[in-house]
XYZ file of N, CA and C in Angstrom:
621
model
N 2.673 -11.950 55.271
C 2.059 -13.307 54.668
C 2.291 -14.336 55.516
N 1.156 -15.199 56.008
C 1.295 -16.313 56.899
C 1.044 -17.617 56.175
N 0.804 -17.605 54.766
C 0.570 -18.795 54.134
C -0.118 -18.691 52.741
N -0.140 -19.888 52.128
C -0.900 -19.709 50.889
C -2.041 -20.859 50.897
N -2.946 -20.604 50.123
C -4.167 -21.537 49.878
C -4.404 -21.699 48.366
N -3.907 -22.600 47.834
C -3.974 -22.477 46.233
C -3.208 -21.411 45.628
N -4.069 -20.544 44.830
C -3.500 -19.360 44.324
C -3.810 -18.142 45.011
N -4.185 -18.299 46.168
C -4.575 -17.168 47.236
C -3.563 -16.992 48.180
N -3.283 -15.832 48.283
C -2.097 -15.680 49.477
C -2.909 -15.080 50.619
N -2.806 -15.861 51.691
C -3.578 -15.477 53.012
C -2.612 -14.521 53.827
N -3.227 -13.644 54.280
C -2.718 -12.595 55.241
C -3.448 -12.476 56.371
N -3.103 -11.809 57.271
C -3.869 -11.508 58.710
C -5.062 -10.491 58.402
N -5.186 -9.831 57.149
C -6.146 -9.062 56.886
C -6.950 -9.615 55.544
N -6.739 -10.902 55.261
C -7.548 -11.292 54.105
C -6.766 -12.106 53.143
N -6.784 -12.112 52.136
C -6.098 -12.633 50.734
C -6.296 -11.901 49.534
N -5.276 -12.189 48.642
C -5.345 -11.853 47.265
C -4.953 -12.888 46.441
N -5.352 -12.802 45.205
C -5.161 -13.794 44.003
C -3.541 -13.524 43.705
N -2.586 -14.529 43.595
C -1.413 -14.132 43.129
C -1.515 -13.789 41.681
N -0.775 -12.827 41.219
C -0.952 -12.428 39.928
C -0.439 -13.247 38.709
N -1.123 -13.236 37.838
C -0.564 -14.035 36.518
C -0.853 -12.990 35.382
N 0.089 -13.020 34.380
C -0.040 -12.238 33.173
C 0.555 -13.030 31.991
N -0.057 -12.779 30.748
C 0.445 -13.348 29.713
C 0.185 -12.285 28.415
N 1.421 -12.271 27.613
C 1.369 -11.638 26.354
C 1.128 -12.383 25.153
N 1.084 -13.695 25.518
C 0.782 -14.775 24.320
C 1.981 -14.906 23.629
N 2.010 -15.344 22.417
C 2.965 -15.810 21.386
C 3.618 -14.493 20.804
N 4.930 -14.814 20.464
C 5.575 -13.641 19.656
C 4.769 -13.375 18.493
N 4.969 -12.305 18.069
C 4.254 -11.981 16.654
C 5.147 -11.278 15.399
N 4.743 -11.543 14.434
C 5.358 -11.092 13.220
C 4.390 -10.416 12.231
N 4.743 -9.229 11.753
C 3.649 -8.563 11.154
C 4.138 -7.629 10.130
N 3.369 -7.018 9.128
C 3.986 -5.997 8.285
C 3.965 -4.536 8.875
N 4.874 -3.875 8.471
C 5.151 -2.482 9.097
C 4.211 -1.533 8.772
N 2.863 -1.847 8.001
C 1.967 -1.094 7.677
C 0.971 -0.615 8.731
N 1.041 -1.483 9.855
C 0.131 -1.350 10.901
C 0.702 -1.469 12.316
N 0.323 -1.016 13.436
C 0.841 -1.236 14.729
C 0.129 -2.441 15.187
N 0.639 -3.010 16.445
C 0.062 -4.157 16.965
C -0.258 -3.963 18.368
N -1.510 -4.219 18.781
C -2.180 -3.955 20.159
C -1.709 -5.019 21.021
N -0.972 -4.819 22.022
C -0.541 -5.568 23.089
C -1.365 -5.475 24.413
N -1.862 -6.725 24.665
C -2.849 -6.685 25.726
C -2.282 -7.632 27.022
N -2.128 -7.217 28.026
C -1.675 -7.927 29.318
C -2.750 -8.611 29.854
N -2.921 -9.948 29.611
C -4.163 -10.610 30.129
C -3.680 -11.175 31.463
N -4.317 -10.614 32.454
C -4.138 -10.864 33.986
C -5.138 -11.972 34.464
N -5.964 -12.681 33.705
C -6.963 -13.619 34.093
C -7.853 -13.361 35.167
N -8.312 -11.965 35.299
C -9.196 -11.693 36.315
C -8.598 -11.317 37.535
N -7.354 -11.049 37.597
C -6.722 -10.475 38.807
C -7.372 -9.246 39.142
N -7.767 -8.885 40.465
C -8.448 -7.640 40.713
C -7.503 -6.535 40.840
N -7.799 -5.312 40.411
C -7.072 -4.102 40.610
C -5.617 -4.332 40.384
N -5.162 -4.828 39.153
C -3.583 -4.800 38.959
C -3.023 -3.628 38.641
N -1.696 -3.544 38.954
C -0.854 -2.401 38.618
C 0.051 -2.889 37.551
N 0.359 -2.043 36.583
C 1.157 -2.571 35.358
C 2.297 -1.647 35.025
N 3.318 -2.282 34.658
C 4.616 -1.305 34.232
C 5.180 -1.988 33.114
N 4.963 -1.400 31.959
C 5.467 -1.865 30.556
C 7.030 -1.400 30.367
N 7.790 -2.184 29.551
C 9.133 -1.635 29.165
C 9.019 -0.254 28.564
N 7.977 0.188 28.071
C 7.993 1.585 27.523
C 7.772 2.516 28.323
N 7.526 2.213 29.819
C 7.070 3.061 30.866
C 5.722 3.386 31.124
N 4.770 2.532 30.017
C 3.318 2.908 30.166
C 2.822 1.973 31.429
N 1.654 2.521 31.933
C 1.204 2.027 33.158
C -0.242 1.474 32.814
N -0.750 1.216 31.609
C -2.087 0.759 31.376
C -2.126 -0.642 31.005
N -3.194 -1.165 30.937
C -3.317 -2.466 30.712
C -2.994 -3.200 29.283
N -2.947 -2.193 28.261
C -2.569 -2.413 27.098
C -1.725 -1.220 26.317
N -0.918 -1.618 25.329
C -0.181 -0.497 24.678
C -0.056 -1.076 23.161
N 0.425 -0.137 22.300
C 0.820 -0.430 20.897
C 2.248 -0.776 20.666
N 2.501 -1.836 20.035
C 3.913 -2.077 19.569
C 4.021 -1.470 18.210
N 4.914 -0.594 17.987
C 5.119 0.038 16.640
C 6.471 -0.342 16.221
N 6.627 -0.114 14.686
C 7.887 -0.326 14.006
C 8.861 0.475 14.517
N 10.129 -0.103 14.819
C 10.707 -1.351 14.267
C 10.419 -2.586 15.142
N 9.725 -2.441 16.160
C 9.307 -3.482 16.871
C 10.510 -3.892 17.993
N 10.546 -5.118 18.330
C 11.708 -5.622 19.413
C 10.920 -6.338 20.505
N 11.451 -6.418 21.703
C 11.170 -7.202 22.868
C 10.385 -6.173 23.754
N 9.313 -6.628 24.291
C 8.424 -5.996 25.081
C 8.004 -6.680 26.353
N 7.997 -6.139 27.477
C 7.850 -6.910 28.697
C 6.949 -6.066 29.687
N 6.141 -6.661 30.608
C 5.161 -6.113 31.319
C 5.454 -6.639 32.609
N 5.343 -6.018 33.687
C 5.355 -6.352 35.120
C 3.962 -5.991 35.587
N 3.176 -6.935 36.470
C 2.021 -6.703 36.884
C 2.022 -7.066 38.481
N 1.455 -6.190 39.195
C 1.477 -6.601 40.670
C -0.035 -6.576 41.075
N -0.249 -7.374 42.146
C -1.525 -7.359 42.728
C -1.599 -6.524 43.924
N -2.690 -6.257 44.589
C -2.848 -5.312 45.773
C -2.157 -5.840 46.880
N -1.666 -7.077 46.935
C -0.750 -7.424 47.881
C 0.821 -7.208 47.611
N 1.128 -6.755 46.523
C 2.685 -6.391 46.224
C 3.215 -7.495 45.498
N 2.607 -8.771 45.107
C 3.117 -9.683 44.533
C 3.279 -9.446 43.058
N 4.294 -9.802 42.304
C 4.640 -9.475 40.915
C 4.705 -10.731 39.833
N 4.095 -10.709 38.872
C 4.280 -11.496 37.704
C 4.710 -10.738 36.456
N 5.376 -11.431 35.513
C 6.051 -10.793 34.483
C 5.915 -11.636 33.113
N 5.766 -11.039 32.018
C 5.778 -11.793 30.677
C 6.529 -10.976 29.524
N 7.046 -11.716 28.670
C 7.910 -11.044 27.468
C 7.195 -11.433 26.261
N 7.221 -10.448 25.209
C 6.877 -10.712 23.841
C 7.833 -10.086 23.011
N 8.101 -10.825 21.716
C 8.985 -10.196 20.962
C 8.227 -10.088 19.467
N 8.112 -8.850 19.063
C 7.138 -8.314 18.085
C 8.140 -7.734 16.977
N 7.898 -8.641 15.955
C 8.837 -8.474 14.483
C 7.957 -7.650 13.488
N 8.593 -6.322 12.840
C 7.653 -5.628 11.923
C 8.711 -5.955 10.639
N 8.057 -6.579 9.522
C 8.714 -6.751 8.453
C 8.592 -5.311 7.574
N 9.569 -5.049 7.069
C 9.312 -3.790 6.087
C 8.403 -4.071 4.838
N 7.827 -2.942 4.430
C 7.043 -3.083 3.048
C 7.959 -3.280 2.116
N 7.421 -4.113 0.966
C 8.280 -4.026 -0.279
C 8.251 -2.754 -0.837
N 9.410 -2.349 -1.734
C 9.440 -1.254 -2.486
C 8.891 -1.529 -3.732
N 7.733 -1.075 -3.930
C 6.852 -1.291 -5.269
C 7.139 -0.388 -6.293
N 7.465 -0.722 -7.455
C 7.743 -0.047 -8.776
C 6.913 -0.351 -9.874
N 6.189 0.719 -10.458
C 5.321 0.447 -11.396
C 5.971 0.741 -12.769
N 7.165 1.375 -12.834
C 7.762 1.818 -14.098
C 7.498 3.348 -14.222
N 8.003 3.960 -15.358
C 8.030 5.380 -15.619
C 6.850 5.725 -16.499
N 6.263 6.940 -16.290
C 5.093 7.293 -17.038
C 5.551 7.493 -18.459
N 4.748 7.001 -19.376
C 5.078 7.129 -21.012
C 3.950 7.386 -21.636
N 4.170 7.647 -23.039
C 2.937 7.805 -23.988
C 3.170 7.078 -25.349
N 1.909 6.524 -25.786
C 2.031 5.833 -27.154
C 0.919 6.418 -27.892
N 0.831 6.040 -29.049
C -0.277 6.349 -30.139
C -1.396 5.252 -29.961
N -2.679 5.697 -30.300
C -3.753 4.793 -30.165
C -3.450 3.619 -31.186
N -3.942 2.473 -30.701
C -3.760 1.249 -31.316
C -2.490 0.460 -31.009
N -1.604 1.144 -30.423
C -0.396 0.466 -30.161
C -0.585 -0.179 -28.617
N 0.281 -1.126 -28.257
C 0.386 -1.650 -27.133
C 1.902 -1.308 -26.322
N 1.813 -1.435 -25.022
C 3.032 -1.113 -24.208
C 3.159 -2.233 -23.180
N 4.190 -2.437 -23.015
C 4.552 -3.552 -21.749
C 4.838 -2.745 -20.650
N 4.078 -3.057 -19.754
C 4.310 -2.486 -18.341
C 5.498 -3.275 -17.584
N 5.936 -2.839 -16.505
C 7.019 -3.692 -15.680
C 7.139 -3.221 -14.418
N 6.536 -3.990 -13.530
C 6.735 -3.775 -12.127
C 7.781 -4.768 -11.452
N 8.164 -4.232 -10.347
C 9.293 -5.033 -9.479
C 9.111 -4.798 -8.031
N 9.615 -5.606 -7.173
C 9.582 -5.183 -5.699
C 9.011 -6.338 -4.835
N 8.530 -7.387 -5.673
C 7.743 -8.510 -4.699
C 7.767 -9.924 -5.420
N 6.961 -10.804 -5.073
C 6.916 -11.974 -5.707
C 5.374 -12.290 -6.276
N 4.521 -11.557 -5.822
C 3.175 -11.536 -6.671
C 2.642 -10.042 -7.019
N 2.037 -9.967 -7.881
C 1.735 -8.608 -8.521
C 0.276 -8.650 -8.855
N -0.567 -7.716 -8.826
C -1.993 -7.501 -9.107
C -2.270 -5.976 -9.666
N -2.485 -5.903 -10.916
C -2.862 -4.472 -11.411
C -4.072 -4.205 -11.358
N -4.618 -2.974 -11.304
C -5.874 -2.553 -11.545
C -5.968 -2.188 -13.103
N -7.443 -1.902 -13.337
C -7.629 -1.504 -14.854
C -7.255 -2.832 -15.702
N -7.689 -3.717 -15.341
C -7.218 -5.019 -15.776
C -8.033 -5.402 -17.297
N -9.025 -4.591 -17.470
C -9.727 -4.707 -18.749
C -8.829 -4.315 -19.940
N -7.761 -3.358 -19.637
C -6.668 -2.961 -20.663
C -5.573 -3.821 -20.738
N -5.412 -4.746 -19.725
C -4.261 -5.567 -19.867
C -4.363 -7.123 -20.207
N -3.319 -7.456 -20.583
C -3.226 -8.932 -21.071
C -3.419 -9.848 -19.977
N -2.759 -9.512 -18.798
C -2.990 -10.270 -17.453
C -2.466 -9.452 -16.326
N -3.761 -9.250 -15.669
C -3.414 -8.152 -14.546
C -2.533 -8.933 -13.319
N -2.377 -10.204 -13.419
C -1.694 -10.937 -12.378
C -0.374 -11.117 -12.592
N 0.406 -10.523 -13.574
C 1.862 -10.790 -13.571
C 2.524 -9.362 -13.876
N 3.866 -9.376 -13.375
C 4.553 -8.087 -13.217
C 4.688 -7.240 -14.565
N 4.514 -7.967 -15.875
C 4.662 -7.191 -17.132
C 3.622 -7.519 -18.015
N 2.513 -7.196 -17.816
C 1.461 -7.343 -18.882
C 1.673 -6.436 -19.961
N 1.005 -6.730 -21.187
C 0.824 -5.817 -22.132
C -0.501 -4.921 -21.965
N -0.338 -3.547 -22.207
C -1.453 -2.685 -21.913
C -1.984 -2.129 -23.346
N -3.219 -1.926 -23.424
C -3.769 -1.509 -24.519
C -5.011 -0.296 -24.083
N -4.453 0.731 -23.375
C -5.549 1.709 -22.938
C -6.131 2.550 -24.041
N -7.218 3.115 -23.729
C -7.914 4.097 -24.606
C -7.339 5.472 -24.871
N -7.778 6.335 -25.551
C -7.135 7.706 -25.706
C -7.219 8.483 -24.510
N -6.324 9.172 -24.055
C -6.240 9.892 -22.961
C -5.084 9.453 -21.914
N -5.423 9.790 -20.566
C -4.519 9.265 -19.571
C -5.283 8.175 -18.795
N -4.370 7.081 -18.523
C -4.883 5.947 -18.026
C -3.766 5.726 -16.771
N -4.213 5.661 -15.592
C -3.236 5.229 -14.545
C -3.465 3.719 -14.099
N -2.321 3.019 -14.004
C -2.432 1.839 -13.795
C -1.685 1.412 -12.494
N -2.297 1.048 -11.444
C -1.611 0.939 -10.158
C -1.538 -0.529 -9.825
N -0.243 -0.907 -9.343
C -0.007 -2.278 -9.051
C 0.128 -2.526 -7.542
N -0.415 -3.495 -6.996
C -0.091 -3.934 -5.740
C 1.051 -5.081 -5.683
N 2.144 -4.799 -4.901
C 3.173 -5.780 -4.790
C 3.333 -6.599 -3.598
N 3.208 -7.747 -3.536
C 3.464 -8.428 -2.251
C 4.835 -9.166 -2.186
N 5.207 -9.151 -1.099
C 6.613 -9.934 -0.827
C 6.538 -11.278 -0.211
N 7.554 -12.074 0.019
C 7.574 -13.305 0.686
C 6.970 -13.371 2.293
N 6.958 -12.109 2.727
C 6.288 -12.129 4.073
C 4.699 -11.967 3.956
N 4.183 -11.663 2.884
C 2.729 -11.449 2.798
C 2.407 -9.939 2.892
N 3.504 -8.893 2.973
C 3.404 -7.532 3.030
C 3.259 -6.826 1.807
N 2.429 -5.981 1.508
C 2.227 -5.330 0.117
C 2.412 -4.070 0.393
N 2.518 -3.494 -0.885
C 2.782 -1.935 -1.058
C 2.284 -1.738 -2.716
N 2.300 -0.486 -2.862
C 1.851 -0.223 -4.187
C 2.369 1.026 -4.926
N 2.373 1.156 -6.192
C 2.842 2.157 -6.855
C 1.992 2.340 -8.324
N 1.945 3.491 -8.981
C 1.308 3.683 -10.141
C 1.978 4.289 -11.340
N 1.498 4.052 -12.620
C 2.241 4.615 -13.572
C 0.994 4.987 -14.524
N 1.345 6.058 -15.248
C 0.424 6.812 -16.117
C 0.863 6.567 -17.548
N -0.212 5.944 -18.309
C 0.039 5.912 -19.885
C -0.802 6.942 -20.543
N -0.293 7.685 -21.320
C -0.936 8.629 -22.080
C -1.111 8.208 -23.532
N -2.412 7.979 -24.019
C -2.500 7.539 -25.625
C -3.160 8.782 -26.316
N -2.155 8.948 -27.433
C -2.580 10.124 -28.351
C -3.282 9.573 -29.559
N -4.358 10.203 -30.030
C -5.174 9.920 -31.181
C -4.447 9.901 -32.407
N -4.522 9.067 -33.347
C -4.017 9.087 -34.617
C -4.448 10.329 -35.304
N -3.745 11.312 -35.765
C -4.320 12.376 -36.592
C -4.789 11.936 -38.022
N -5.791 12.541 -38.485
C -6.422 12.226 -39.802
C -5.874 13.362 -40.832
N -5.738 13.108 -41.893
C -5.239 14.095 -42.810
C -6.506 14.483 -43.897
N -7.288 15.313 -43.285
C -8.317 15.778 -43.977
C -8.458 17.287 -44.226
N -8.621 17.764 -45.364
C -8.559 19.111 -45.761
C -9.720 19.662 -46.605
N -10.163 20.727 -46.579
C -11.161 21.230 -47.576
C -10.498 22.261 -48.530
N -10.805 22.159 -49.678
C -10.204 23.133 -50.748
C -11.368 23.336 -52.006
N -11.427 24.406 -52.648
C -12.189 24.549 -53.752
C -11.837 23.463 -54.865
N -12.886 23.107 -55.456
C -12.801 22.092 -56.544
C -12.004 22.736 -57.858
N -12.192 23.918 -58.032
C -11.571 24.635 -59.087
C -10.938 26.045 -58.564
N -9.831 26.471 -59.165
C -9.166 27.669 -58.911
C -8.685 28.430 -60.191
N -8.840 29.658 -60.328
C -8.569 30.424 -61.444
C -7.029 30.773 -61.387
N -6.320 30.809 -62.377
C -4.907 31.083 -62.374
C -4.826 32.316 -61.830
N -3.829 32.659 -60.942
C -3.552 33.938 -60.352
C -4.311 34.292 -59.121
N -5.271 33.543 -58.754
C -6.248 33.873 -57.566
C -5.937 32.825 -56.582
N -5.706 33.507 -55.303
C -5.466 32.736 -54.215
C -6.773 32.156 -53.755
N -6.572 30.646 -53.474
C -7.761 30.088 -52.704
C -7.375 29.615 -51.495
N -8.168 29.439 -50.509
C -8.002 28.909 -49.211
C -8.230 27.453 -48.958
N -7.059 26.779 -48.598
C -7.226 25.383 -48.368
C -7.099 25.240 -46.879
N -8.146 24.497 -46.067
C -8.022 24.403 -44.747
C -7.909 22.889 -44.301
N -7.122 22.738 -43.315
C -7.050 21.584 -42.536
C -8.324 21.290 -41.672
N -8.964 20.224 -41.836
C -10.203 19.887 -41.106
C -10.177 18.438 -40.346
N -8.899 18.097 -40.168
C -8.711 16.775 -39.375
C -8.627 17.083 -37.979
N -8.445 15.951 -37.213
C -8.332 15.900 -35.666
C -7.221 16.398 -34.972
N -5.995 16.829 -35.560
C -4.845 16.965 -35.130
C -5.014 18.330 -34.292
N -4.330 18.634 -33.256
C -4.391 19.473 -32.327
C -3.651 20.760 -33.021
N -3.803 22.080 -32.603
C -3.197 23.271 -33.088
C -1.601 23.136 -32.901
N -1.114 22.393 -31.931
C 0.312 22.338 -31.525
C 0.913 21.271 -32.660
N 0.158 20.578 -33.409
C 0.826 19.495 -34.257
C 1.696 20.162 -35.209
N 2.577 19.270 -35.800
C 3.203 19.787 -37.003
C 2.812 19.378 -38.285
N 2.792 20.359 -39.094
C 1.900 20.101 -40.465
C 2.963 20.299 -41.589
N 2.761 19.510 -42.524
C 3.540 19.443 -43.879
C 2.772 19.271 -44.961
N 2.577 20.319 -45.723
C 1.626 20.229 -47.012
C 2.753 20.003 -48.168
N 1.982 19.112 -49.158
C 2.679 18.780 -50.444
C 1.595 18.749 -51.467
N 1.768 19.694 -52.352
C 0.980 19.825 -53.465
C 1.745 19.325 -54.698
N 1.283 18.250 -55.189
C 2.040 17.610 -56.316
C 1.624 18.418 -57.452
N 2.737 18.816 -58.202
C 2.405 19.678 -59.545
C 1.568 20.851 -59.378
N 1.752 21.486 -58.187
C 1.006 22.732 -57.992
C 1.682 23.510 -56.930
């Protein structure tokens, strides 16, 4: 090298731009996604890269748990520039929606989520307030899943679900003959909506 002219290094064989590189500002993000690191060389021709990870490409992915990443960049004349970035990955919150449970039709049950500072439940039609951790739920007969998205102070989110099973109230309807002769057995049949595995207790007053 025989001298410099601005950012161009003059040699007996020509010149090349002195390398520059930037990884820009430090980043903090949630551990649910990787972060794409790009070494910006501002148009330097044919740069050579070496990252702290050993990669030799112009960009890499920073992955959890993160930390400090650096990159060295050389131009064709062998001049080097470097930059460093610190990438922080916040852990995701531990979302908890509660244990699966069952109720009878017409009853309500209070859900209880934890793990964050804000909450958002789906199936809000059946909830008193889908934006609080402990809404009252009044689902229909059958199985209903309620999924809650929990967000922490870092803006990171996670989710969990709880299943509420609602049982129909059984009806006590039966069919029987209007009259019966003494000593003759007659068939009395249950015709309500209870399942075959339900418990039945018959009570015939004065009979």
